[in-house]
Amino acid sequence: MHDEFIHDTLIHDVESLFERMRDAIPAGAVRIKEASEAGRKIVGCYCAYTPFEVIRAAGAIPVSLCSTSEKPIAAGEEHLPRNLCPLIKASYGFALTDTCPYFHFCDIVVGETTCDGKKKMYELLDRLRPTHVMQLPQTYLGEEAKRAWRVEIERLAARLEEFFGVTITEDALRREIKIRNDERRIMNAFYDLSKLSPAPLSGLELHTVNEFFKVSFGDPKALELIRELTRKLRENHENGQRRVADRRRIIVTGCPTGKSLEKVFNAIENNGGVIVAFENCGGVKPICELVDETLPPYEALAAKYLGIPCSCMTPNVKRLDLLEELADEYRADGVVDIILQACHTYSVETFQVRERMGEKDVPYIAVETDYYQGDTEQLSTRMGAFIEMMV
Amino acid sequence: MATCIGVDIGSTAAKAVVLGEDGTILFKAAIPTGWSSSEAAKSLWTAMEEMEKAEKKPLTADARAVATGYGRVSVPYADKTVTEISCHARGVHRLFGRDCTIIDIGGQDTKVIALAGGRAKDFLMNDKCAAGTGRFLEVMANTLALDLTELFDLAEDGKDASISAMCTVFAESEVISMIGRGRKKEDIAFAICESIVARVSAMCGKQGGGREFFLSGGLCGSEYIRRRLSDTLGAPVYTDPLARWAGALGAAVIAGELKN
């Protein structure tokens, strides 16, 4: 069965591999429905800090919940203030209107205290579905913070054990750490493609693969598809086949991305740029570091997850260092920082990012936006001018 | 002889500049954009053709054209489109000739552009909101039943009033309550102008500012706004009679660099 699958993909070219991924993204919900009906437990997640390994070691499937559409925002605003970030309003609106299939089938939600708006929203969300909130330290520095986060991961494990009536063994944790690390390696190998010049794929395609990875749920067949795409793209590049013209290479950073923010990617890519990396929660940021397989599992998980350089941490120098590193590795011509309206931490942090990129002489621009599509033209002018400045 | 056409279709006004091969301005025109960008682009073309006939100067034959501004995609005779930020930078460089910070208070966007070495090096644009843009001034002038020139003239004689709301709609209700309280029209006009000057100056500060500023675009004709900006920024703000054509001029300069 497995061999047949690989054989099947070999006769397809790159375009059809992308096509299959695009088709599979909406089908993810159906697979979760079937899994749920077959008795599998589903855990809804919102954030890259969620230790998937623990959820999987409890025999459950971690799924990313819907949060990036403008559609449910009006409904979310019935309970939440209007001047809140669109991500929180959409997350809550999806749950409230029961329009997120993943939320519909999830048994429990895991949230994290990444920002004030979210942590208060989770209190309301708990009325719709049991919501377990992990208390994040405000810093990734020091042993105390790491210890505190380890306690939180153990607390999550205890809650899941109690909720599902299961035991999370150390063996299961070690197994899931290994599996998830393999998934990270597959994604890192895929991301590495964009270090080639010219870039072998567009940022919109890169984003599609990120979305596809989100709904792969650890399925070896889906992961093999990403591997196959990576192989094929690299092979084509080495054979001199070019799918993307030589364009200005852009790294996208900032708030979490998603469907509604494709307007920014389009503005970059329709105006002479190509996105080579996403330094966001849905991109390289949570993937680039692996979990140390030699350490005791909870200690290793605490170290890895707390190391994600999110702007909710203070200080957050690690993000600046990572951006610098990525700018070198991906030979970036510019960095675009996407800020969602009312996201104070990322918004304030633009000052430091601008400063650091300036020291490195990497052109930088921050754009503030939300999920509504009304600023498409203005974004096009901004991104166009930004890229024209590099000529 | 090939000429270079620059067309700037803004949200309020559409402008065209034609440069001869030696870089002299052969033609310039500004018309209201109206409801249709492509109609405005067509009208400018007709104006160029009429000028060509009347003065027997070759304008449109073999010309290269660059379009800029919000309606840049609606100019059928453009060989290339370039954003207004790059065009203003090139146009101001042609007019002013040295590094500065450009202030362009446009119909729907206000831009602060750092000009270095003849090109845009960095820029800031207002958010989606209309505060600090030409639209804000238009809405407020309408509320007072004034045109922009009258608004600036009255503001000269006003004092001691301010608008605190940043939102255009809320600011308008502030203006209406000032009218209701019987404040002098001069003072209200003063408050409106101060509001835009403060907003634009804050953008200049955020952008990093500069020692010299240049006011380009539609408001360049207002000596009052130029002076108040200069006072608030504590730095000279220059302009030029041709500054309202800066975008179109820059587009024409860029057209001159297009390969045949």
XYZ file of C-alpha atoms in Angstrom:
651
model
C 0.000 0.000 0.000
C 2.744 2.348 1.037
C 4.926 1.524 -1.973
C 2.012 1.929 -4.306
C 1.417 5.401 -2.933
C 4.985 6.474 -3.652
C 4.850 5.017 -7.133
C 1.663 6.951 -7.707
C 3.246 10.249 -6.783
C 6.346 9.697 -8.886
C 4.380 10.026 -12.085
C 2.968 13.313 -10.963
C 4.775 16.529 -11.525
C 5.215 19.324 -9.003
C 2.019 21.120 -10.000
C -0.135 18.102 -9.350
C 1.545 17.538 -5.973
C 0.572 21.103 -5.003
C -2.901 20.443 -6.371
C -3.290 17.364 -4.183
C -2.200 19.345 -1.137
C -4.620 22.164 -1.899
C -7.431 19.611 -2.214
C -6.430 17.874 1.019
C -6.599 21.021 3.187
C -10.411 21.315 3.322
C -10.663 17.508 3.522
C -8.807 17.613 6.865
C -12.077 18.320 8.650
C -13.660 15.177 7.205
C -10.795 13.063 8.484
C -11.202 14.505 11.977
C -14.937 13.823 11.820
C -14.233 10.204 10.896
C -11.572 9.879 13.591
C -13.928 11.304 16.181
C -16.752 8.995 15.112
C -14.336 6.075 15.305
C -13.813 6.919 18.968
C -10.548 8.875 18.752
C -10.182 11.780 21.168
C -9.583 15.211 19.631
C -7.728 18.063 21.332
C -8.158 21.554 19.890
C -5.092 23.816 19.890
C -4.475 27.477 19.054
C -0.800 28.002 19.579
C 2.689 26.763 18.708
C 3.469 26.412 22.428
C 1.103 23.407 22.639
C 3.242 20.288 23.197
C 1.674 17.985 20.594
C 3.788 15.093 21.907
C 1.924 15.031 25.231
C -1.481 15.050 23.517
C -0.461 12.261 21.176
C 1.059 10.266 24.053
C -2.421 10.425 25.617
C -3.747 8.721 22.491
C -5.509 11.862 21.257
C -5.159 13.855 18.023
C -4.045 17.479 18.371
C -5.728 19.726 15.792
C -5.256 23.411 14.998
C -8.512 25.276 15.458
C -9.842 27.856 12.981
C -8.744 31.403 13.730
C -7.886 33.268 10.540
C -11.074 34.303 8.778
C -12.999 37.575 8.884
C -16.333 35.719 8.700
C -16.972 34.962 12.393
C -15.544 38.256 13.702
C -18.902 40.016 13.939
C -20.248 37.134 16.006
C -17.148 37.202 18.232
C -17.712 40.900 18.829
C -21.049 40.133 20.469
C -19.104 39.081 23.560
C -15.674 40.560 22.975
C -14.587 44.192 22.583
C -14.194 45.440 19.032
C -10.677 46.764 19.555
C -9.227 43.315 20.133
C -6.969 41.461 17.743
C -8.793 39.723 14.854
C -7.206 36.385 15.710
C -8.857 36.247 19.125
C -12.201 37.519 17.848
C -12.157 35.021 14.966
C -11.114 32.100 17.209
C -13.942 32.818 19.617
C -16.421 33.671 16.834
C -15.752 30.352 15.097
C -16.431 28.488 18.358
C -19.514 30.531 19.203
C -21.121 30.045 15.785
C -19.983 26.423 15.552
C -18.537 27.066 12.096
C -15.127 25.505 12.748
C -15.423 21.757 12.090
C -12.292 21.124 14.156
C -13.802 22.888 17.145
C -17.039 20.996 16.621
C -15.305 17.635 16.985
C -12.786 18.501 19.689
C -13.269 17.118 23.191
C -11.098 19.618 24.998
C -9.203 22.802 24.088
C -5.655 23.624 25.150
C -4.884 27.335 25.409
C -1.818 29.249 26.532
C -1.475 32.626 28.251
C 0.350 34.177 25.306
C -1.500 37.472 25.680
C -4.037 39.208 27.873
C -6.788 39.105 25.268
C -6.405 35.374 24.740
C -6.256 34.403 28.359
C -9.465 36.278 29.131
C -11.133 34.899 25.988
C -10.340 31.346 27.160
C -12.454 31.985 30.261
C -15.437 32.507 27.963
C -14.437 29.667 25.647
C -14.467 27.290 28.618
C -18.275 27.644 28.640
C -18.424 26.186 25.128
C -15.846 23.430 25.536
C -13.637 22.370 28.460
C -10.569 24.593 28.083
C -7.255 23.857 29.754
C -5.030 26.918 29.936
C -1.272 26.513 30.236
C 0.367 29.326 32.219
C 3.355 30.506 30.198
C 6.245 32.172 31.993
C 6.909 35.666 30.634
C 10.527 34.818 29.851
C 12.412 31.939 28.264
C 15.516 32.853 30.254
C 16.669 31.031 33.351
C 16.128 27.666 34.970
C 13.162 28.857 37.015
C 11.136 29.684 33.923
C 11.999 26.349 32.377
C 10.999 24.581 35.600
C 7.719 26.458 35.688
C 6.946 25.506 32.078
C 7.849 21.896 32.791
C 5.336 21.918 35.636
C 2.727 23.292 33.218
C 3.420 20.533 30.694
C 3.091 17.940 33.463
C -0.128 19.626 34.570
C -1.466 19.324 31.001
C -0.516 15.641 30.995
C -2.360 15.109 34.308
C -5.454 16.896 32.994
C -5.497 14.797 29.824
C -4.953 11.589 31.803
C -7.897 12.450 34.017
C -10.103 13.751 31.215
C -9.563 10.793 28.899
C -8.988 8.159 31.629
C -5.601 7.171 30.223
C -2.020 6.975 31.434
C 0.755 8.841 29.653
C 3.815 6.636 29.901
C 7.393 7.770 29.491
C 7.786 5.325 26.628
C 4.839 6.855 24.813
C 6.289 10.334 25.319
C 9.681 9.261 23.992
C 8.031 7.626 20.978
C 5.953 10.723 20.175
C 8.956 13.035 20.611
C 10.821 10.967 18.049
C 7.894 10.958 15.621
C 7.315 14.708 15.932
C 11.024 15.383 15.491
C 10.889 13.383 12.255
C 7.977 15.550 11.120
C 10.020 18.663 11.972
C 12.959 17.276 9.961
C 10.692 16.763 6.949
C 9.460 20.360 7.202
C 12.964 21.750 7.749
C 14.185 19.927 4.639
C 11.267 21.440 2.756
C 11.976 24.953 4.095
C 15.634 24.553 3.092
C 14.520 24.521 -0.558
C 13.874 28.245 -0.466
C 17.549 28.847 0.346
C 18.186 27.979 -3.312
C 18.430 30.795 -5.793
C 16.217 31.521 -7.602
C 13.580 30.294 -5.174
C 12.068 27.008 -6.408
C 8.571 27.858 -5.159
C 6.460 30.871 -4.293
C 5.579 31.988 -0.789
C 1.932 31.269 -1.480
C 2.900 27.665 -2.285
C 5.092 27.566 0.816
C 2.089 28.683 2.818
C -0.075 26.002 1.194
C 2.382 23.325 2.318
C 2.348 24.800 5.849
C -1.449 24.546 5.868
C -1.262 21.015 4.479
C 1.223 20.042 7.193
C -1.241 21.364 9.787
C -3.881 18.894 8.606
C -1.485 15.966 8.136
C -2.168 14.777 11.725
C 0.998 12.709 11.650
C -0.256 10.638 8.700
C 2.830 9.015 7.098
C 1.218 9.257 3.645
C 0.723 12.995 3.937
C 4.252 13.450 5.205
C 5.550 11.360 2.318
C 3.793 13.758 -0.041
C 5.784 16.664 1.465
C 8.977 14.623 1.138
C 8.154 13.796 -2.451
C 7.483 17.443 -3.259
C 10.796 18.418 -1.644
C 12.684 15.804 -3.660
C 10.983 16.775 -6.898
C 11.498 20.521 -6.453
C 15.165 20.059 -5.618
C 15.681 17.696 -8.538
C 13.999 20.137 -10.940
C 16.093 23.000 -9.616
C 19.289 20.989 -10.076
C 18.197 20.190 -13.625
C 17.900 23.886 -14.314
C 14.103 23.979 -14.352
C 12.806 27.309 -13.051
C 9.268 27.845 -11.799
C 9.851 31.251 -10.156
C 11.677 34.120 -11.817
C 14.604 35.727 -10.030
C 12.789 38.052 -7.660
C 13.457 40.021 -4.494
C 13.667 37.522 -1.655
C 11.438 38.398 1.276
C 11.155 36.929 4.782
C 7.753 37.342 6.406
C 7.708 37.699 10.182
C 5.337 38.839 12.926
C 1.893 37.680 13.991
C 0.461 34.288 13.040
C -0.480 34.074 9.366
C -3.458 32.401 7.722
C -6.011 32.502 4.942
C -7.079 36.138 5.450
C -3.489 37.333 5.355
C -2.847 35.868 1.925
C -3.657 39.426 0.788
C -0.242 40.471 2.144
C 1.545 37.549 0.477
C -0.148 38.459 -2.810
C 0.845 42.103 -2.403
C 4.478 40.996 -1.995
C 4.464 38.437 -4.788
C 2.474 40.487 -7.331
C 4.928 43.360 -6.945
C 8.243 41.734 -7.729
C 8.951 39.785 -4.540
C 9.017 36.145 -3.537
C 8.562 34.998 0.055
C 11.381 32.612 0.939
C 10.568 32.034 4.600
C 7.854 32.579 7.177
C 9.344 33.393 10.556
C 5.891 33.008 12.106
C 4.167 30.485 14.342
C 2.961 28.610 11.251
C 6.422 28.627 9.656
C 10.036 27.946 10.627
C 9.869 29.472 14.121
C 8.347 26.520 16.005
C 9.910 23.883 13.732
C 13.578 24.812 13.416
C 14.572 23.486 16.879
C 14.056 19.828 17.681
C 13.268 18.249 21.043
C 16.401 16.762 22.645
C 15.783 13.005 22.514
C 18.506 12.229 25.071
C 16.975 14.210 27.958
C 14.115 13.091 30.230
C 10.937 13.777 28.159
C 9.312 16.515 30.242
C 12.584 18.364 30.656
C 13.281 18.116 26.920
C 9.769 19.286 25.990
C 9.957 22.224 28.405
C 13.287 23.350 26.953
C 12.112 23.074 23.342
C 8.729 24.725 23.622
C 9.781 27.525 25.949
C 12.504 28.318 23.402
C 9.987 29.511 20.798
C 10.839 33.204 20.358
C 7.320 34.648 20.535
C 6.794 38.332 21.286
C 4.863 37.362 24.429
C 8.297 36.681 25.971
C 10.364 39.414 27.544
C 13.040 39.970 26.534
C 12.748 38.352 23.119
C 16.240 38.810 21.696
C 16.126 35.262 20.360
C 13.625 36.331 17.674
C 16.000 39.062 16.492
C 18.874 36.566 16.400
C 16.747 34.043 14.516
C 15.690 36.683 11.982
C 19.295 37.666 11.418
C 20.252 34.053 10.928
C 17.375 33.460 8.507
C 18.218 36.633 6.587
C 21.710 35.225 5.980
C 20.668 31.652 5.252
C 17.861 32.585 2.888
C 19.814 35.524 1.399
C 16.893 37.823 2.088
C 16.571 41.149 0.287
C 13.996 42.365 2.798
C 11.874 41.561 5.826
C 8.115 42.225 6.062
C 6.674 42.273 9.591
C 2.910 41.610 9.653
C 1.189 43.059 12.702
C -2.427 42.264 13.483
C -4.356 45.241 14.786
C -4.273 45.469 18.591
C -1.456 42.945 18.974
C 0.592 45.051 21.335
C 3.578 42.765 21.847
C 4.371 42.298 18.175
C 3.498 45.921 17.462
C 5.887 47.304 20.079
C 8.561 44.816 19.055
C 8.651 46.292 15.529
C 10.905 49.000 16.979
C 13.579 46.479 17.960
C 13.203 44.470 14.765
C 13.563 47.625 12.645
C 16.641 48.595 14.639
C 18.283 45.157 14.337
C 17.535 44.821 10.632
C 18.898 48.351 10.158
C 22.192 47.359 11.804
C 22.366 44.485 9.347
C 21.350 46.681 6.406
C 18.371 44.459 5.620
C 15.441 46.566 4.328
C 12.514 46.258 6.713
C 8.874 47.255 6.736
C 6.099 46.661 9.260
C 2.472 46.638 8.108
C -0.504 46.669 10.418
C -3.608 44.953 9.163
C -6.569 42.797 10.147
C -8.606 40.097 8.437
C -10.819 42.414 6.374
C -9.846 42.697 2.725
C -10.429 46.460 2.376
C -6.754 47.443 2.465
C -5.664 45.210 -0.425
C -4.830 48.182 -2.689
C -2.956 50.045 0.006
C -0.971 46.909 0.844
C -0.094 46.589 -2.827
C 1.254 50.162 -2.852
C 3.242 49.588 0.340
C 4.751 46.287 -0.719
C 5.353 47.598 -4.247
C 7.207 50.663 -2.951
C 9.169 48.527 -0.484
C 10.376 46.255 -3.262
C 11.045 49.172 -5.654
C 13.375 50.616 -2.997
C 15.607 47.560 -3.378
C 16.220 48.058 -7.109
C 12.437 62.089 -30.740
C 10.951 60.056 -27.927
C 9.189 61.835 -25.115
C 8.515 60.521 -21.628
C 5.037 60.577 -20.169
C 4.286 60.366 -16.468
C 0.685 59.926 -15.366
C -0.368 60.066 -11.725
C -3.976 59.022 -11.116
C -4.620 59.954 -7.503
C -7.870 59.527 -5.594
C -8.678 63.240 -5.963
C -6.644 64.575 -8.890
C -5.137 63.060 -12.023
C -1.933 64.611 -13.285
C 0.230 64.226 -16.379
C 3.712 65.485 -17.193
C 5.526 65.069 -20.512
C 9.294 65.464 -20.609
C 11.248 66.098 -23.775
C 14.418 64.186 -24.531
C 16.478 66.892 -22.840
C 14.371 66.633 -19.695
C 12.426 69.870 -20.117
C 8.743 69.848 -19.282
C 6.792 70.038 -22.564
C 3.345 69.583 -21.065
C 1.609 69.330 -17.735
C -2.024 69.052 -16.731
C -4.073 68.302 -13.639
C -7.751 67.346 -13.698
C -10.154 65.975 -11.079
C -10.044 62.178 -11.153
C -13.821 61.940 -10.937
C -15.475 58.573 -10.597
C -13.371 56.686 -13.117
C -9.582 56.323 -13.195
C -9.609 55.109 -16.779
C -11.769 58.048 -17.919
C -9.308 60.414 -16.224
C -6.391 58.661 -17.933
C -8.202 58.985 -21.266
C -8.906 62.711 -20.728
C -5.246 63.342 -20.005
C -4.302 61.519 -23.215
C -6.754 63.637 -25.187
C -5.286 66.770 -23.624
C -1.810 65.664 -24.675
C -2.975 65.030 -28.226
C -4.660 68.431 -28.430
C -1.537 70.098 -27.157
C 0.453 68.170 -29.750
C -1.777 69.481 -32.553
C -1.918 73.065 -31.298
C 1.781 73.524 -30.680
C 3.091 70.984 -33.196
C 5.277 69.386 -30.521
C 5.638 65.626 -30.673
C 4.249 64.355 -27.353
C 2.617 60.999 -27.810
C 4.439 59.548 -30.807
C 7.048 56.961 -29.712
C 6.554 58.105 -26.136
C 7.288 55.866 -23.194
C 4.820 56.149 -20.362
C 4.841 55.258 -16.671
C 1.666 55.357 -14.592
C 1.492 55.830 -10.837
C -1.083 56.534 -8.131
C -4.133 54.553 -7.107
C -5.438 54.374 -10.661
C -2.095 53.320 -12.118
C -3.504 50.017 -13.345
C -6.193 51.853 -15.341
C -3.855 53.674 -17.721
C -4.010 51.721 -20.995
C -1.079 53.541 -22.619
C 1.364 52.930 -19.729
C 4.413 50.765 -20.428
C 4.973 50.247 -16.723
C 3.395 51.007 -13.374
C 5.399 52.273 -10.406
C 4.131 53.131 -6.930
C 3.594 56.791 -6.044
C 6.196 56.505 -3.300
C 9.026 55.840 -5.743
C 7.634 58.431 -8.168
C 7.333 61.196 -5.572
C 10.895 60.495 -4.509
C 12.198 60.773 -8.075
C 10.031 63.808 -8.812
C 11.085 65.692 -5.682
C 14.702 64.858 -6.399
C 14.266 66.486 -9.810
C 12.672 69.586 -8.264
C 14.721 69.952 -5.075
C 17.970 68.227 -5.924
C 19.024 67.145 -2.444
C 18.269 64.633 0.290
C 15.262 65.474 2.443
C 12.130 64.047 3.988
C 9.148 64.294 1.653
C 5.685 64.961 3.032
C 2.870 64.081 0.644
C -0.599 64.707 2.051
C -2.675 62.834 -0.491
C -6.392 62.400 -0.995
C -6.568 59.128 0.879
C -2.998 58.482 2.038
C -0.392 60.589 3.703
C 3.167 59.507 3.054
C 6.433 60.493 4.659
C 9.332 59.438 2.454
C 13.042 59.549 3.237
C 14.794 60.692 0.067
C 18.457 59.699 -0.120
C 20.683 59.648 -3.159
C 17.785 60.580 -5.411
C 15.580 57.650 -4.397
C 13.140 56.591 -1.694
C 15.099 54.958 1.087
C 12.290 54.457 3.600
C 8.689 55.534 3.977
C 5.685 55.583 6.261
C 2.066 55.624 5.219
C -0.990 56.352 7.345
C -3.129 53.372 8.300
C -6.470 52.720 6.700
C -7.990 55.561 8.726
C -8.425 58.941 7.031
C -6.973 61.032 9.882
C -4.094 63.149 8.634
C -5.051 62.880 4.965
C -6.435 65.304 2.438
C -9.804 63.592 2.779
C -9.906 64.668 6.432
C -9.450 68.306 5.382
C -12.094 67.997 2.672
C -14.668 66.507 5.032
C -14.023 69.175 7.655
C -14.085 72.025 5.092
C -17.397 70.697 3.771
C -18.831 70.750 7.280
C -17.938 74.430 7.475
C -19.201 75.023 3.907
C -15.743 76.167 2.810
C -13.324 75.163 0.114
C -9.760 74.304 1.110
C -8.300 77.719 0.229
C -10.953 79.459 2.321
C -10.292 77.047 5.177
C -6.562 77.889 5.205
C -7.260 81.634 4.918
C -9.634 81.546 7.892
C -7.254 79.400 9.955
C -4.665 82.247 9.754
C -6.913 84.323 11.997
C -7.951 81.545 14.378
C -6.519 80.523 17.741
C -6.892 78.533 20.966
C -8.967 75.639 19.706
C -8.209 71.999 19.162
C -9.768 68.785 17.928
C -8.822 65.765 19.982
C -10.463 62.959 18.024
C -8.261 61.180 15.500
C -11.139 59.506 13.698
C -12.524 61.645 10.856
C -16.114 60.828 11.751
C -15.644 61.670 15.443
C -13.626 64.755 14.579
C -16.505 65.911 12.417
C -18.895 65.632 15.354
C -16.409 67.610 17.436
C -16.456 70.312 14.763
C -20.251 70.250 14.769
C -20.379 70.695 18.550
C -17.924 73.583 18.266
C -20.282 75.158 15.732
C -23.152 74.480 18.147
C -21.318 76.201 20.974
C -20.876 79.224 18.742
C -17.089 79.072 18.318
C -15.746 81.437 15.664
C -15.312 79.826 12.253
C -11.690 81.030 12.249
C -10.949 79.111 15.452
C -12.570 75.951 14.138
C -10.583 76.218 10.893
C -7.444 76.713 12.986
C -8.241 73.584 15.033
C -8.794 71.528 11.879
C -5.465 72.571 10.356
C -3.600 72.055 13.638
C -5.025 68.555 13.846
C -3.586 67.592 10.474
C -0.278 69.349 11.129
C 0.099 67.462 14.448
C -0.758 64.135 12.868
C 1.629 64.587 9.945
C 4.422 65.866 12.220
C 4.027 62.799 14.424
C 4.443 60.607 11.326
C 7.613 62.536 10.460
C 8.926 61.900 13.969
C 8.150 58.193 13.723
C 9.867 57.987 10.368
C 13.020 59.401 11.904
C 12.579 62.842 10.379
C 15.307 64.830 8.773
C 16.794 68.288 8.885
C 14.991 69.412 5.752
C 11.476 68.642 4.605
C 9.746 69.041 1.264
C 5.983 69.325 0.899
C 4.860 67.655 -2.314
C 1.459 66.778 -3.725
C -1.835 68.598 -3.635
C -1.295 70.756 -0.542
C 1.955 72.304 -1.763
C 0.056 75.462 -2.679
C -0.910 76.157 0.913
C 1.621 78.539 2.400
C -0.224 78.305 5.717
C 0.090 74.506 6.032
C 3.742 74.669 4.920
C 4.525 77.285 7.593
C 2.660 75.458 10.385
C 4.421 72.195 9.506
C 7.743 73.989 9.607
C 6.939 75.551 13.023
C 5.807 72.229 14.495
C 8.710 70.230 13.085
C 11.215 72.921 14.037
C 12.837 72.521 10.622
C 12.507 74.163 7.220
C 9.762 72.785 4.969
C 10.403 73.626 1.327
C 8.146 73.268 -1.652
C 7.971 74.180 -5.317
C 5.199 75.478 -7.588
C 5.555 72.223 -9.542
C 5.354 70.071 -6.406
C 1.764 68.992 -7.044
C 3.071 67.310 -10.210
C 5.915 65.600 -8.342
C 4.398 62.127 -8.715
C 3.732 62.502 -12.433
C 7.122 64.143 -12.923
C 8.862 61.249 -11.170
C 6.890 58.788 -13.302
C 8.078 60.630 -16.443
C 11.677 60.522 -15.182
C 11.360 56.763 -14.665
C 9.794 56.449 -18.153
C 12.973 58.028 -19.490
C 14.955 55.110 -18.087
C 12.808 52.415 -19.673
C 14.565 50.393 -22.308
C 12.956 50.505 -25.719
